[in-house]
PDB file of C-alpha atoms in Angstrom:
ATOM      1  CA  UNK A  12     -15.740  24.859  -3.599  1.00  0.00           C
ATOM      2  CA  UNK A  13     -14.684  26.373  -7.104  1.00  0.00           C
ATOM      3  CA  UNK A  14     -11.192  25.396  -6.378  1.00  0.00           C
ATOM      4  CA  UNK A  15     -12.128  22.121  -5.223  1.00  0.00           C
ATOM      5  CA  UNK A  16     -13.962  21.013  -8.611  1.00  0.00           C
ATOM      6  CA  UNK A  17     -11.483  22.682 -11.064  1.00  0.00           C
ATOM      7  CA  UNK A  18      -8.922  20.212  -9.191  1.00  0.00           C
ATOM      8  CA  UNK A  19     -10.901  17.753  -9.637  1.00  0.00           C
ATOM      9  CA  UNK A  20     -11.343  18.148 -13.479  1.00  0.00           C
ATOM     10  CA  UNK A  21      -7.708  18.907 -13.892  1.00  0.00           C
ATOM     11  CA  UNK A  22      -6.684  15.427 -12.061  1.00  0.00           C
ATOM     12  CA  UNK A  23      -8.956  13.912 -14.112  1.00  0.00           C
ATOM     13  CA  UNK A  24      -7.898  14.906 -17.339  1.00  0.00           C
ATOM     14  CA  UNK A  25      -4.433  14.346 -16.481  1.00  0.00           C
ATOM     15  CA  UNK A  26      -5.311  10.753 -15.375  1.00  0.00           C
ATOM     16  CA  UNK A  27      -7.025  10.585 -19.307  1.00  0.00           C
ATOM     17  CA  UNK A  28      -3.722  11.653 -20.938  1.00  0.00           C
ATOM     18  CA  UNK A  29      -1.890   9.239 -18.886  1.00  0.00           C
ATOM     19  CA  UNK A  30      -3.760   6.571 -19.577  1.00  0.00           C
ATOM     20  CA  UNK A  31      -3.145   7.197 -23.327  1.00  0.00           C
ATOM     21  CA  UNK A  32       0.321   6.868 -23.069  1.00  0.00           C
ATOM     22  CA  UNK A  33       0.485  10.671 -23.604  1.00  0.00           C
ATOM     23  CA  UNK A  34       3.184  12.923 -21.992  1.00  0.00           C
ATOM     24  CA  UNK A  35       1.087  15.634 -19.390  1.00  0.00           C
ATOM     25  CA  UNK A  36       3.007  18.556 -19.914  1.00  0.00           C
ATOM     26  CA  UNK A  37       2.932  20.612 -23.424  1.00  0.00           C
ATOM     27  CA  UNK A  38       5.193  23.518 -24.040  1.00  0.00           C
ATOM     28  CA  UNK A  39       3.310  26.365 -22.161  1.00  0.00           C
ATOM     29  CA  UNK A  40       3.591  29.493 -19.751  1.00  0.00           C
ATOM     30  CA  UNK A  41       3.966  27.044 -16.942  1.00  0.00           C
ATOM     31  CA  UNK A  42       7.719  25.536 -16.845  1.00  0.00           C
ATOM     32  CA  UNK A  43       7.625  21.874 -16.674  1.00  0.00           C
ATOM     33  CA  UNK A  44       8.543  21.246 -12.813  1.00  0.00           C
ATOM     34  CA  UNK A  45       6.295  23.719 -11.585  1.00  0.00           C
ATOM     35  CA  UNK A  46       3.526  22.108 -13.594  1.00  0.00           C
ATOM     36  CA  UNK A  47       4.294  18.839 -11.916  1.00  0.00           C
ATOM     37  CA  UNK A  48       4.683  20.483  -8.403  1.00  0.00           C
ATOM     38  CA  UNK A  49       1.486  22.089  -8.855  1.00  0.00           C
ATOM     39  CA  UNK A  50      -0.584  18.946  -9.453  1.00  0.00           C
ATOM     40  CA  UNK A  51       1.411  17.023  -6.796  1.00  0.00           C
ATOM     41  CA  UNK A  52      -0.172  19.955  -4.325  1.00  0.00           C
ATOM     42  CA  UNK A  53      -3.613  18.292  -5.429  1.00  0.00           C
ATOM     43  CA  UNK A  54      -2.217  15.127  -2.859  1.00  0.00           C
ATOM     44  CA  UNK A  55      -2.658  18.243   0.411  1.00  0.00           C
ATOM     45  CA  UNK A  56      -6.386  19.000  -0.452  1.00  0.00           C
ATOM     46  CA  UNK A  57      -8.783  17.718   2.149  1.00  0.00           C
ATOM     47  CA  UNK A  58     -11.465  16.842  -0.036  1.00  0.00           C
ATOM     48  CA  UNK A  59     -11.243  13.077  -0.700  1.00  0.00           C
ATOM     49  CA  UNK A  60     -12.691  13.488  -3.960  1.00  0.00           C
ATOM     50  CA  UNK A  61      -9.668  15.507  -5.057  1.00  0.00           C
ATOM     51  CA  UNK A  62      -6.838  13.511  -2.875  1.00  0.00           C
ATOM     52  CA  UNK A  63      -7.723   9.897  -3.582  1.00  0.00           C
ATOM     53  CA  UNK A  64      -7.871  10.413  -7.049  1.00  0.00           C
ATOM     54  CA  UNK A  65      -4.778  12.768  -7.606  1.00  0.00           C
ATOM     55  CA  UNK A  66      -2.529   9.897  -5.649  1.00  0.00           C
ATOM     56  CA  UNK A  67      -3.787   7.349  -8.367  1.00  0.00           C
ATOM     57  CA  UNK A  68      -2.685   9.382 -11.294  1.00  0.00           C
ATOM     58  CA  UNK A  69       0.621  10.233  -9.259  1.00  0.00           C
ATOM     59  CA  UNK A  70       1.351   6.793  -9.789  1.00  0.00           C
ATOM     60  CA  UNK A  71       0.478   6.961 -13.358  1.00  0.00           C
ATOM     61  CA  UNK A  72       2.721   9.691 -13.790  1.00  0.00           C
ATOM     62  CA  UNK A  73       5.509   8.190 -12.231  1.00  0.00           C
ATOM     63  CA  UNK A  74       5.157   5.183 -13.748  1.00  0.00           C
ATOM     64  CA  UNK A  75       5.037   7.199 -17.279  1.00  0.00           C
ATOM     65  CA  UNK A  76       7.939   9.111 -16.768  1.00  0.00           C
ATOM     66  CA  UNK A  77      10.137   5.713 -15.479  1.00  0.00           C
ATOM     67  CA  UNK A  78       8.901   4.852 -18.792  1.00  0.00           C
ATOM     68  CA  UNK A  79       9.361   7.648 -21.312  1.00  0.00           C
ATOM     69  CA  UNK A  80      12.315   8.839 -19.750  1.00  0.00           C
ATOM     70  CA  UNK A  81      10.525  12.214 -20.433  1.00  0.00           C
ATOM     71  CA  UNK A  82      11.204  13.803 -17.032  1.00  0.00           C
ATOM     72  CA  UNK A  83      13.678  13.151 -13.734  1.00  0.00           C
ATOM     73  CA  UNK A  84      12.185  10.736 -12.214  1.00  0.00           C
ATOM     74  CA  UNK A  85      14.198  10.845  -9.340  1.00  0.00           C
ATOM     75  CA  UNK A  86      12.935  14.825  -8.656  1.00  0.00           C
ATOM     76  CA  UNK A  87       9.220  13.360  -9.205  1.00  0.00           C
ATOM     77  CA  UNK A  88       9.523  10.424  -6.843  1.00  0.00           C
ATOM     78  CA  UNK A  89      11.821  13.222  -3.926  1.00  0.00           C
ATOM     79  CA  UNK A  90       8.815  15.933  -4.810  1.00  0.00           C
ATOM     80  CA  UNK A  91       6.088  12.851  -4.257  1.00  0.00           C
ATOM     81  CA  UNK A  92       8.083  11.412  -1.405  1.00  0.00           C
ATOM     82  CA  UNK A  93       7.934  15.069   0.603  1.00  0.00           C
ATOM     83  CA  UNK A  94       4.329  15.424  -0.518  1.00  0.00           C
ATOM     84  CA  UNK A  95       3.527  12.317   1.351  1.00  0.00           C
ATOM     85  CA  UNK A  96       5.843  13.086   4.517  1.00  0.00           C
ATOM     86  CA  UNK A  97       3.986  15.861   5.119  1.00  0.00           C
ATOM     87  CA  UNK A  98       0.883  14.421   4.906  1.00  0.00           C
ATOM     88  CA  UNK A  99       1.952  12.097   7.403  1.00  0.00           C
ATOM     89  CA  UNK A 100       3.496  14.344  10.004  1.00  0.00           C
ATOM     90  CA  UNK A 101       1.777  17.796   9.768  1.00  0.00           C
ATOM     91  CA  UNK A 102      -1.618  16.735   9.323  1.00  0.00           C
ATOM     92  CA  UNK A 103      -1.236  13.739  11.419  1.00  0.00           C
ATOM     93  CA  UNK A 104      -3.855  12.013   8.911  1.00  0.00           C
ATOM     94  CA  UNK A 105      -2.407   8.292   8.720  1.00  0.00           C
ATOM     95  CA  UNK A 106      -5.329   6.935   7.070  1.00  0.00           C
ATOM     96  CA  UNK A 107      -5.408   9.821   4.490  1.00  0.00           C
ATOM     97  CA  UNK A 108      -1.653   8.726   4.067  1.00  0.00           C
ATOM     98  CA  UNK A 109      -2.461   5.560   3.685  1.00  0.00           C
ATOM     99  CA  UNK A 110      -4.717   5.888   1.318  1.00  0.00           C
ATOM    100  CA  UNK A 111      -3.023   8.181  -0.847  1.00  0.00           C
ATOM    101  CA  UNK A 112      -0.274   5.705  -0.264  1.00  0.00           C
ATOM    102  CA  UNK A 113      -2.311   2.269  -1.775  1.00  0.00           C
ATOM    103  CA  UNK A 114      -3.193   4.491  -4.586  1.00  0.00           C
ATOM    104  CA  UNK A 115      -0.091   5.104  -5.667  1.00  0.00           C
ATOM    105  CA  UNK A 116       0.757   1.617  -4.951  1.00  0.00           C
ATOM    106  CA  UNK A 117      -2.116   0.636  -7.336  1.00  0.00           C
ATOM    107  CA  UNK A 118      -0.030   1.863 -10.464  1.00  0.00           C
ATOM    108  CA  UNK A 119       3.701   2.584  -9.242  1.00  0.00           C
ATOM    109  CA  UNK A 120       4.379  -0.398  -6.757  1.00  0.00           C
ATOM    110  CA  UNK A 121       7.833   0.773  -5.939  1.00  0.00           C
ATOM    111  CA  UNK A 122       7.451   3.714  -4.400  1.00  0.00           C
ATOM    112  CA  UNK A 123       6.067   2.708  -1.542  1.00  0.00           C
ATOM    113  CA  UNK A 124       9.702   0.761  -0.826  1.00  0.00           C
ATOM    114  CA  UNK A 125      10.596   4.056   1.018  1.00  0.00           C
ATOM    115  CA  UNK A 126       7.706   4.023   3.433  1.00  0.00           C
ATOM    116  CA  UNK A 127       7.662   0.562   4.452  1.00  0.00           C
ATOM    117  CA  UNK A 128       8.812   0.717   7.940  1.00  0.00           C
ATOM    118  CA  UNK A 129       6.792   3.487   8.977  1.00  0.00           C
ATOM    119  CA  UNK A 130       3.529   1.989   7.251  1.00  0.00           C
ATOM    120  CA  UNK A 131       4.733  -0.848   9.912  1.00  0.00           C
ATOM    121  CA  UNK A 132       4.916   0.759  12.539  1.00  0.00           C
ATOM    122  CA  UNK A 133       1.591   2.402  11.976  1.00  0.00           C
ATOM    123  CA  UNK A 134       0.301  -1.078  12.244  1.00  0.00           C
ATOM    124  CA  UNK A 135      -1.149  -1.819  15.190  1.00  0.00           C
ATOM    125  CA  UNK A 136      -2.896   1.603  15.099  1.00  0.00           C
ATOM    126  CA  UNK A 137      -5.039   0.970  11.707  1.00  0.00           C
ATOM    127  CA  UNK A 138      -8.481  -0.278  11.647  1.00  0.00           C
ATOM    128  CA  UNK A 139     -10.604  -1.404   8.507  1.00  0.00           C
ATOM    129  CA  UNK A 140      -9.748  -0.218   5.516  1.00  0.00           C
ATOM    130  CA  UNK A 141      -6.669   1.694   6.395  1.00  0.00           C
ATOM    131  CA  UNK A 142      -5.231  -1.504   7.938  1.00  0.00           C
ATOM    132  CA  UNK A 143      -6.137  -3.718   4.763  1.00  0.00           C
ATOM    133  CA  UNK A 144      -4.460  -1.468   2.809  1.00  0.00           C
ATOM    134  CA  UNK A 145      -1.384  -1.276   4.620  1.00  0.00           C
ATOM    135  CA  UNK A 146      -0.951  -5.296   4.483  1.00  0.00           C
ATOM    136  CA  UNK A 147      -1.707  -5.332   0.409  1.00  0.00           C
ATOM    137  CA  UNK A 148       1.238  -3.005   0.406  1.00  0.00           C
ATOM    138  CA  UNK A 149       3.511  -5.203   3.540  1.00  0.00           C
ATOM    139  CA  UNK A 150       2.772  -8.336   0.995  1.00  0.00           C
ATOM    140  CA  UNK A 151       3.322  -6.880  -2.333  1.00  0.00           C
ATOM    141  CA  UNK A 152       6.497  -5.646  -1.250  1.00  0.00           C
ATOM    142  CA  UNK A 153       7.497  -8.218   0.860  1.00  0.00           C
ATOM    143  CA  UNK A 154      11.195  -9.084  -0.369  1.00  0.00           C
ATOM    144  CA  UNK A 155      11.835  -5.355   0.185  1.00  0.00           C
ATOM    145  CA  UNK A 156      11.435  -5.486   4.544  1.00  0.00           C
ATOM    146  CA  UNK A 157      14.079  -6.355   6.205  1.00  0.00           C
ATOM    147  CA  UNK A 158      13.523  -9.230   8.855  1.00  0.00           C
ATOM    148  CA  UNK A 159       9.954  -8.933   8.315  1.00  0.00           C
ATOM    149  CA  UNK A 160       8.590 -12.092  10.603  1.00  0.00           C
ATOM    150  CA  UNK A 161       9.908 -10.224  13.513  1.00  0.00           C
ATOM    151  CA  UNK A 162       8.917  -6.644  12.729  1.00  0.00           C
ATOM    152  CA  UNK A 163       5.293  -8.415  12.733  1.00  0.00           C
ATOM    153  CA  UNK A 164       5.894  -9.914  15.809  1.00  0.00           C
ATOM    154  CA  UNK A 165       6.833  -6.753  17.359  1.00  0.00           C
ATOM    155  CA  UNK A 166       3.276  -5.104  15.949  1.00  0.00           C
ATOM    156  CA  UNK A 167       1.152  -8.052  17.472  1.00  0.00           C
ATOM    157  CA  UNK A 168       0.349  -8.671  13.565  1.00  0.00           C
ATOM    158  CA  UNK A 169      -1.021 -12.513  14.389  1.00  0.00           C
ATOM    159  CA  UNK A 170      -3.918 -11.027  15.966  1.00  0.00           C
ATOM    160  CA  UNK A 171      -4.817  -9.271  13.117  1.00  0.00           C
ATOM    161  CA  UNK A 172      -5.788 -12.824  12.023  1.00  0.00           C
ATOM    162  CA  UNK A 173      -8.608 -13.244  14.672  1.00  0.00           C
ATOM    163  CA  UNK A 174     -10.175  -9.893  13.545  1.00  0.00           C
ATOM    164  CA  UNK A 175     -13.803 -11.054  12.788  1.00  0.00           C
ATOM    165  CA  UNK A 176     -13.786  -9.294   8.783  1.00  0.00           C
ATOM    166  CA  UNK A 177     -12.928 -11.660   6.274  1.00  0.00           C
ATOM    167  CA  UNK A 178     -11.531  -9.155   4.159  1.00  0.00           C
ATOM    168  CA  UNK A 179      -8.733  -8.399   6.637  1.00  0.00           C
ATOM    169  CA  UNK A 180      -8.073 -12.373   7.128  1.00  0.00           C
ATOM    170  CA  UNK A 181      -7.857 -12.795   3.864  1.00  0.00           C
ATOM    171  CA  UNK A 182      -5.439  -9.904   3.528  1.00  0.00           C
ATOM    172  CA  UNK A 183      -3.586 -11.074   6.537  1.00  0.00           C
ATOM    173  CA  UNK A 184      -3.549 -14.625   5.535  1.00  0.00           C
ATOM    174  CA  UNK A 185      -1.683 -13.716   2.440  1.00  0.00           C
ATOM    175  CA  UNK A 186       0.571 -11.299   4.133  1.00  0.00           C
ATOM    176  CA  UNK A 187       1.951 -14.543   6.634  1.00  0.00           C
ATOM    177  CA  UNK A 188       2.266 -17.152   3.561  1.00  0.00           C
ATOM    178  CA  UNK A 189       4.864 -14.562   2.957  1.00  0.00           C
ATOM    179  CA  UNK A 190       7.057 -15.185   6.537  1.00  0.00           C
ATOM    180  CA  UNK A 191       6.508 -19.163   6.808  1.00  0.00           C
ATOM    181  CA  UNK A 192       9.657 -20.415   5.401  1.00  0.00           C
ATOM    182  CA  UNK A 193      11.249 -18.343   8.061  1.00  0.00           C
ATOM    183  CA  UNK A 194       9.153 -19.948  10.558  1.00  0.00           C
ATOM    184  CA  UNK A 195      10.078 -21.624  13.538  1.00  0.00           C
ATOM    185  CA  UNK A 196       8.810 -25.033  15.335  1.00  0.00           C
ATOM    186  CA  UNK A 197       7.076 -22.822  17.845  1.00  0.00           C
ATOM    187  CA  UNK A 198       5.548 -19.902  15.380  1.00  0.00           C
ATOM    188  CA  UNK A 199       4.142 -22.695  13.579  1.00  0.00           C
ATOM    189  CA  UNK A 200       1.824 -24.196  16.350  1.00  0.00           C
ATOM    190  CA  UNK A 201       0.900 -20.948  17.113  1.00  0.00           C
ATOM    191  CA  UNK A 202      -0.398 -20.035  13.657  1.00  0.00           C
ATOM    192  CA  UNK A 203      -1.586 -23.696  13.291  1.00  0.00           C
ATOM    193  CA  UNK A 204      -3.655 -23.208  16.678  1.00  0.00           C
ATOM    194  CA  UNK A 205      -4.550 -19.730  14.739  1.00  0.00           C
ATOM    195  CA  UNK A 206      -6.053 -20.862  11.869  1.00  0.00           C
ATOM    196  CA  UNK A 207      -8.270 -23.538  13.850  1.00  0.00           C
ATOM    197  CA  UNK A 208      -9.668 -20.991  15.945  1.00  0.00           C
ATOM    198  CA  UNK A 209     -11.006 -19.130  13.206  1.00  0.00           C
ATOM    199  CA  UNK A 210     -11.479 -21.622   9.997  1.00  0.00           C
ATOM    200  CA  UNK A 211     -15.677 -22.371  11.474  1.00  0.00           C
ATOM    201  CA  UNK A 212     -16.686 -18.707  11.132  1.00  0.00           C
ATOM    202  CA  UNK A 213     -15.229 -17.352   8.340  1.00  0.00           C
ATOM    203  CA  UNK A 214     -16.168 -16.877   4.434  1.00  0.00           C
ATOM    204  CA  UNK A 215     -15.665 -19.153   1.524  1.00  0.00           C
ATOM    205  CA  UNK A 216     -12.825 -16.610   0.550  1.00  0.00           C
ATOM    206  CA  UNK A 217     -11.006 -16.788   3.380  1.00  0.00           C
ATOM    207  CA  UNK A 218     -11.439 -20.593   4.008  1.00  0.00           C
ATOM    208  CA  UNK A 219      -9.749 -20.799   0.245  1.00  0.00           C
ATOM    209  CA  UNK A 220      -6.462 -19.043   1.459  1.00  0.00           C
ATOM    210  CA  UNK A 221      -6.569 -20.858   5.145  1.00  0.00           C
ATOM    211  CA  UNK A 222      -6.128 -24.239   3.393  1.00  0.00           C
ATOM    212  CA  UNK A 223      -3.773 -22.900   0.871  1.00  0.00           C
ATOM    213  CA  UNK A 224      -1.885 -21.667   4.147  1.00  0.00           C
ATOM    214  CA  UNK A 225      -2.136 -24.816   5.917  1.00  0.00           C
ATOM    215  CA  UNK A 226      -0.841 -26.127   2.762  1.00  0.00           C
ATOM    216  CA  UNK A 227       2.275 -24.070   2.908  1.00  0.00           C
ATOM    217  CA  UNK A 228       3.172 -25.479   6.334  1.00  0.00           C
ATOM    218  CA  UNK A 229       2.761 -28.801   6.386  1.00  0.00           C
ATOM    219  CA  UNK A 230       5.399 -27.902   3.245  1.00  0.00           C
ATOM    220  CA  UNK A 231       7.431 -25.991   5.153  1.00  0.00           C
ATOM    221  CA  UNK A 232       6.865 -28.486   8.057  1.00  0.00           C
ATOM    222  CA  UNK A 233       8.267 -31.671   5.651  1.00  0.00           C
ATOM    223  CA  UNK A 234      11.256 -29.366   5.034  1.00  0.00           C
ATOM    224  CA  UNK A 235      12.641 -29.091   8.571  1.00  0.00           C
TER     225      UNK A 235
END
């Protein structure tokens, strides 16, 4: 609709200023929070086109403003933070959430600290894309999860591995060279025994990060 494409436009020209290190907001009839709470309401529109889009230039923004100093960035990140809560929980859309989420991710890393659990938790419920995304963010934030080897355990994340997509082995390949030095004797065979099962079928890509894994072992494994 009409509303749908002026959105659209709007998110994009914002995403143009941002991306020439230019502040947003210029004096006008619209104070400056409201201005930023009205684009943030661009995240609840169900057209992808307009959603996908507005969370990668919320992570522009936030990024700018951590930068500039120009705005509270602590009010941004709690208005973007409730944005995203709802999206969770009212629409019960997790992989509109989680897309909206890697977005963000894409240019403002950090944020996602705050979700990290739930995007956990959510886990074992994710297929495709929606899952891939969800371990990008689990590995790029890593340090930031507390006990993370057994919050994986807990989400049956090593059979992730054996998913027949080499995208998502890649992905989850990367995502446990990030738990082995908390390994154990017996987690090892059992990712060793992994990584045999599956090194024949998959793609040059993936058989790159298998060895570097297998690499990162036997490291590990000299170390014990």
């Amino acid at each position: 609709g009409v509303n749908g494409k002026m959105q659209r436009t709007g998110v994009q020209l914002m995403g143009i200023v941002l991306a020439n290190d230019v502040s947003p907001y210029m004096e006008i009839s619209v104070g400056e929070n409201k201005f930023y709470e009205s684009f943030l309401s661009c995240l609840e529109n169900r057209l992808k086109e307009v959603y996908a889009p507005a969370a990668e230039v919320t992570g522009m923004l936030l990024k700018s403003v951590k930068v500039s100093g120009k705005f509270d960035l602590e009010l941004l990140t709690k208005w973007t933070e409730e944005k995203m809560s709802g999206i969770l929980s009212a629409q019960n859309q997790p992989g509109k959430f989680v897309e909206c989420l890697h977005k963000i991710h894409s240019n403002f890393p950090e944020f996602c600290d705050r979700f990290l659990n739930r995007i956990i938790f959510l886990l074992p419920t994710l297929k495709d894309e929606s899952r891939n995304f969800v371990i990008d963010i689990i590995t790029s934030r890593s340090e930031f999860v507390s006990d993370l080897k057994t919050q994986l355990k807990t989400k049956d994340f090593y059979s992730i591995l054996r998913v027949k997509d080499s995208q998502t082995q890649v992905s989850a390949m990367k995502l446990a060279l990030k738990i082995v030095p908390t390994m154990d004797e017996g987690e090892f065979s059992s990712l060793i025994d992994t990584l045999e099962s599956i090194y024949p079928h998959t793609s040059p890509e993936t058989r790159e990060i298998c060895y570097e894994f297998m690499m990162a072992l036997f490291d590990r494994k000299s170390e014990v």
